[in-house]
Amino acid sequence: MSESHDPKDAHAGHSHADVDRHVRAAYYVFGSLLVLTGFTVGAYFLHLPPRTAIALALLIATVKGTLVAAWFMHLVSERTLIYWVLGLTAVLFLPLLLLPTLTVLDGIVLP
Amino acid sequence: MSMEIPYTVELRPDTGLNNGKLGIWLFLASEVMLFGALFASYVMLRIGAPEWPRGSTYLNIPLATLNTVILISSSVTMVLAWASLVKRDFSRFRLFMGITILCGLGFLVVKYFEYSSKFHHGYFPSTNTFLAIYFTLTGLHGLHVIGGMAVNGYLWGPGSALWKTNPVHFTNRVENSGLFWHLVDLVWIFLFPILYLL
């Protein structure tokens, strides 16, 4: 196995320019997350109807989650295999979330 | 006889990833399913309940907002810790990883005050369904914060000896630990509105 032990190779796969771009993006994401957190809390004090409030809060949370996953977790530039793993997770996650809910909402009354 | 773990640094030709990276993503996928099951339970309990309290009836929104800011900040310092290693600046890594750990500690201290307040007012998981799912979700999330801090603490302290012998491997370990830490942040991003604001 030919592992390099030279600190100069610590950036294997990442140039310094790449890292600087990544750090700059992280600051933008940080600012966006703080602003979106403000929106989330602000929306609470608007006393919106429950359905609207839930939809808005989940929409903002989804945008925030996407920012974290895409930039902090490097998913904007990840290998294809990781996308497949996450795609499979999503396929399994949706029934997990929906099936119990659909069961509760099932209006069929058994005799 | 010593056995070397393969592909800790170089990429596997078939996956295009080092083994640690693929391993942590598979683990994170299992974590998504774990929290997904609990989110599904929350939805089911809420839909099935005759009435559901607003989070603010029991919970402290300013404290939870503070914890949100703390976790988001810790995610940024985690990125900066990893970036410092890539740029071969070990002392900056120590600084930013140290701040990340302190943020985790800050989160837990705030959580301690929140939990103490609940217990002081006689609110326990057995009080009602809302508090049961609140303590379950935040308790499990808190355990993840502690787990992430333990790994980060190891990498900040004794585990950092690897930097001297194999810096690329050490940088990969920090990146993988960071991925877990960001997931902990991501889960909180959903827990905060669901439990406290809706």
Tab-separated table of N, CA, C and O in Angstrom, chain B residues 97-152:
chain	number	residue	atom	x	y	z
B	97	MET	N	-11.530	22.982	16.087
B	97	MET	CA	-12.126	21.757	16.639
B	97	MET	C	-12.476	21.973	18.105
B	97	MET	O	-13.521	21.513	18.585
B	98	GLY	N	-11.609	22.708	18.820
B	98	GLY	CA	-11.883	23.030	20.223
B	98	GLY	C	-13.167	23.838	20.353
B	98	GLY	O	-14.007	23.565	21.227
B	99	ILE	N	-13.357	24.817	19.458
B	99	ILE	CA	-14.582	25.639	19.501
B	99	ILE	C	-15.807	24.762	19.203
B	99	ILE	O	-16.862	24.906	19.825
B	100	THR	N	-15.638	23.832	18.237
B	100	THR	CA	-16.757	22.932	17.900
B	100	THR	C	-17.183	22.122	19.122
B	100	THR	O	-18.380	21.982	19.413
B	101	ILE	N	-16.191	21.606	19.844
B	101	ILE	CA	-16.488	20.802	21.043
B	101	ILE	C	-17.165	21.675	22.105
B	101	ILE	O	-18.141	21.262	22.744
B	102	LEU	N	-16.661	22.890	22.267
B	102	LEU	CA	-17.260	23.801	23.255
B	102	LEU	C	-18.704	24.154	22.881
B	102	LEU	O	-19.563	24.277	23.748
B	103	CYS	N	-18.952	24.314	21.579
B	103	CYS	CA	-20.335	24.572	21.130
B	103	CYS	C	-21.231	23.388	21.505
B	103	CYS	O	-22.363	23.578	21.964
B	104	GLY	N	-20.726	22.180	21.300
B	104	GLY	CA	-21.490	20.980	21.678
B	104	GLY	C	-21.792	21.000	23.168
B	104	GLY	O	-22.921	20.708	23.598
B	105	LEU	N	-20.785	21.374	23.950
B	105	LEU	CA	-20.960	21.453	25.403
B	105	LEU	C	-21.999	22.527	25.742
B	105	LEU	O	-22.871	22.309	26.589
B	106	GLY	N	-21.910	23.667	25.045
B	106	GLY	CA	-22.871	24.749	25.263
B	106	GLY	C	-24.293	24.277	24.974
B	106	GLY	O	-25.228	24.576	25.732
B	107	PHE	N	-24.446	23.532	23.886
B	107	PHE	CA	-25.764	22.995	23.526
B	107	PHE	C	-26.308	22.134	24.671
B	107	PHE	O	-27.469	22.257	25.058
B	108	LEU	N	-25.440	21.275	25.206
B	108	LEU	CA	-25.890	20.361	26.264
B	108	LEU	C	-26.221	21.114	27.558
B	108	LEU	O	-27.160	20.734	28.268
B	109	VAL	N	-25.467	22.165	27.844
B	109	VAL	CA	-25.744	22.962	29.052
B	109	VAL	C	-27.127	23.618	28.932
B	109	VAL	O	-27.936	23.569	29.858
B	110	VAL	N	-27.397	24.192	27.742
B	110	VAL	CA	-28.719	24.799	27.524
B	110	VAL	C	-29.809	23.738	27.664
B	110	VAL	O	-30.856	23.965	28.281
B	111	LYS	N	-29.552	22.571	27.109
B	111	LYS	CA	-30.523	21.465	27.180
B	111	LYS	C	-30.738	21.052	28.644
B	111	LYS	O	-31.855	20.717	29.042
B	112	TYR	N	-29.648	21.054	29.410
B	112	TYR	CA	-29.750	20.703	30.834
B	112	TYR	C	-30.705	21.672	31.538
B	112	TYR	O	-31.575	21.244	32.295
B	113	PHE	N	-30.552	22.982	31.263
B	113	PHE	CA	-31.435	23.963	31.890
B	113	PHE	C	-32.883	23.758	31.429
B	113	PHE	O	-33.816	23.896	32.215
B	114	GLU	N	-33.040	23.436	30.154
B	114	GLU	CA	-34.397	23.186	29.642
B	114	GLU	C	-35.034	21.994	30.351
B	114	GLU	O	-36.169	22.078	30.826
B	115	TYR	N	-34.306	20.898	30.393
B	115	TYR	CA	-34.835	19.679	31.034
B	115	TYR	C	-35.119	19.933	32.521
B	115	TYR	O	-36.157	19.521	33.048
B	116	SER	N	-34.173	20.624	33.192
B	116	SER	CA	-34.353	20.899	34.627
B	116	SER	C	-35.635	21.669	34.866
B	116	SER	O	-36.392	21.378	35.802
B	117	SER	N	-35.862	22.664	33.992
B	117	SER	CA	-37.062	23.482	34.139
B	117	SER	C	-38.323	22.624	33.991
B	117	SER	O	-39.286	22.786	34.742
B	118	LYS	N	-38.288	21.717	33.011
B	118	LYS	CA	-39.460	20.842	32.805
B	118	LYS	C	-39.711	19.996	34.056
B	118	LYS	O	-40.842	19.903	34.537
B	119	PHE	N	-38.653	19.362	34.551
B	119	PHE	CA	-38.815	18.479	35.716
B	119	PHE	C	-39.278	19.284	36.930
B	119	PHE	O	-40.091	18.819	37.720
B	120	HIS	N	-38.736	20.498	37.055
B	120	HIS	CA	-39.102	21.357	38.180
B	120	HIS	C	-40.611	21.660	38.162
B	120	HIS	O	-41.245	21.765	39.212
B	121	HIS	N	-41.148	21.815	36.939
B	121	HIS	CA	-42.585	22.112	36.821
B	121	HIS	C	-43.438	20.842	36.808
B	121	HIS	O	-44.648	20.910	36.597
B	122	GLY	N	-42.800	19.702	36.987
B	122	GLY	CA	-43.553	18.441	37.023
B	122	GLY	C	-43.908	17.900	35.655
B	122	GLY	O	-44.859	17.123	35.517
B	123	TYR	N	-43.156	18.326	34.616
B	123	TYR	CA	-43.398	17.815	33.264
B	123	TYR	C	-42.427	16.672	32.989
B	123	TYR	O	-41.211	16.888	32.910
B	124	PHE	N	-42.969	15.478	32.820
B	124	PHE	CA	-42.145	14.288	32.572
B	124	PHE	C	-42.646	13.597	31.299
B	124	PHE	O	-43.747	13.891	30.818
B	125	PRO	N	-41.860	12.628	30.791
B	125	PRO	CA	-42.336	11.912	29.591
B	125	PRO	C	-43.692	11.251	29.809
B	125	PRO	O	-44.466	11.083	28.867
B	126	SER	N	-43.977	10.898	31.050
B	126	SER	CA	-45.256	10.226	31.329
B	126	SER	C	-46.416	11.210	31.457
B	126	SER	O	-47.569	10.788	31.564
B	127	THR	N	-46.125	12.513	31.428
B	127	THR	CA	-47.191	13.512	31.636
B	127	THR	C	-48.217	13.478	30.510
B	127	THR	O	-49.422	13.437	30.751
B	128	ASN	N	-47.755	13.523	29.271
B	128	ASN	CA	-48.666	13.412	28.124
B	128	ASN	C	-47.891	12.976	26.878
B	128	ASN	O	-46.654	12.853	26.911
B	129	THR	N	-48.609	12.760	25.784
B	129	THR	CA	-47.980	12.232	24.561
B	129	THR	C	-46.978	13.226	23.980
B	129	THR	O	-45.913	12.846	23.502
B	130	PHE	N	-47.330	14.513	24.032
B	130	PHE	CA	-46.422	15.528	23.477
B	130	PHE	C	-45.074	15.482	24.195
B	130	PHE	O	-44.014	15.460	23.556
B	131	LEU	N	-45.107	15.476	25.522
B	131	LEU	CA	-43.845	15.467	26.267
B	131	LEU	C	-43.101	14.143	26.087
B	131	LEU	O	-41.860	14.114	26.094
B	132	ALA	N	-43.837	13.062	25.892
B	132	ALA	CA	-43.184	11.757	25.668
B	132	ALA	C	-42.347	11.796	24.388
B	132	ALA	O	-41.173	11.400	24.385
B	133	ILE	N	-42.945	12.305	23.316
B	133	ILE	CA	-42.203	12.335	22.036
B	133	ILE	C	-41.133	13.429	22.081
B	133	ILE	O	-40.059	13.279	21.491
B	134	TYR	N	-41.406	14.514	22.822
B	134	TYR	CA	-40.391	15.574	22.967
B	134	TYR	C	-39.130	15.029	23.646
B	134	TYR	O	-38.011	15.214	23.154
B	135	PHE	N	-39.314	14.342	24.774
B	135	PHE	CA	-38.147	13.826	25.492
B	135	PHE	C	-37.448	12.720	24.690
B	135	PHE	O	-36.222	12.601	24.728
B	136	THR	N	-38.231	11.916	23.974
B	136	THR	CA	-37.624	10.834	23.183
B	136	THR	C	-36.747	11.422	22.071
B	136	THR	O	-35.579	11.031	21.914
B	137	LEU	N	-37.324	12.354	21.315
B	137	LEU	CA	-36.585	12.915	20.171
B	137	LEU	C	-35.383	13.745	20.619
B	137	LEU	O	-34.271	13.577	20.107
B	138	THR	N	-35.598	14.629	21.588
B	138	THR	CA	-34.478	15.490	22.015
B	138	THR	C	-33.447	14.687	22.807
B	138	THR	O	-32.254	14.989	22.750
B	139	GLY	N	-33.919	13.668	23.551
B	139	GLY	CA	-32.976	12.823	24.302
B	139	GLY	C	-32.067	12.050	23.361
B	139	GLY	O	-30.843	12.005	23.551
B	140	LEU	N	-32.661	11.458	22.329
B	140	LEU	CA	-31.848	10.706	21.359
B	140	LEU	C	-30.898	11.650	20.621
B	140	LEU	O	-29.725	11.314	20.405
B	141	HIS	N	-31.407	12.829	20.284
B	141	HIS	CA	-30.545	13.806	19.616
B	141	HIS	C	-29.402	14.222	20.536
B	141	HIS	O	-28.242	14.321	20.104
B	142	GLY	N	-29.711	14.421	21.817
B	142	GLY	CA	-28.676	14.792	22.788
B	142	GLY	C	-27.600	13.722	22.897
B	142	GLY	O	-26.407	14.028	23.006
B	143	LEU	N	-28.019	12.443	22.843
B	143	LEU	CA	-27.029	11.353	22.874
B	143	LEU	C	-26.109	11.428	21.656
B	143	LEU	O	-24.915	11.133	21.745
B	144	HIS	N	-26.677	11.817	20.522
B	144	HIS	CA	-25.849	11.972	19.314
B	144	HIS	C	-24.858	13.124	19.465
B	144	HIS	O	-23.736	13.044	18.986
B	145	VAL	N	-25.302	14.197	20.124
B	145	VAL	CA	-24.380	15.312	20.376
B	145	VAL	C	-23.214	14.820	21.240
B	145	VAL	O	-22.041	15.105	20.962
B	146	ILE	N	-23.548	14.051	22.290
B	146	ILE	CA	-22.492	13.528	23.177
B	146	ILE	C	-21.548	12.610	22.398
B	146	ILE	O	-20.318	12.701	22.527
B	147	GLY	N	-22.120	11.744	21.550
B	147	GLY	CA	-21.287	10.845	20.733
B	147	GLY	C	-20.363	11.619	19.805
B	147	GLY	O	-19.168	11.308	19.696
B	148	GLY	N	-20.911	12.640	19.152
B	148	GLY	CA	-20.101	13.460	18.247
B	148	GLY	C	-18.995	14.180	18.995
B	148	GLY	O	-17.857	14.270	18.528
B	149	MET	N	-19.329	14.681	20.203
B	149	MET	CA	-18.305	15.365	21.015
B	149	MET	C	-17.195	14.403	21.428
B	149	MET	O	-16.017	14.773	21.475
B	150	ALA	N	-17.589	13.158	21.740
B	150	ALA	CA	-16.583	12.171	22.155
B	150	ALA	C	-15.588	11.916	21.017
B	150	ALA	O	-14.366	11.897	21.233
B	151	VAL	N	-16.115	11.736	19.803
B	151	VAL	CA	-15.230	11.493	18.653
B	151	VAL	C	-14.372	12.729	18.367
B	151	VAL	O	-13.158	12.630	18.168
B	152	ASN	N	-15.019	13.901	18.370
B	152	ASN	CA	-14.271	15.137	18.118
B	152	ASN	C	-13.213	15.369	19.198
B	152	ASN	O	-12.114	15.838	18.905
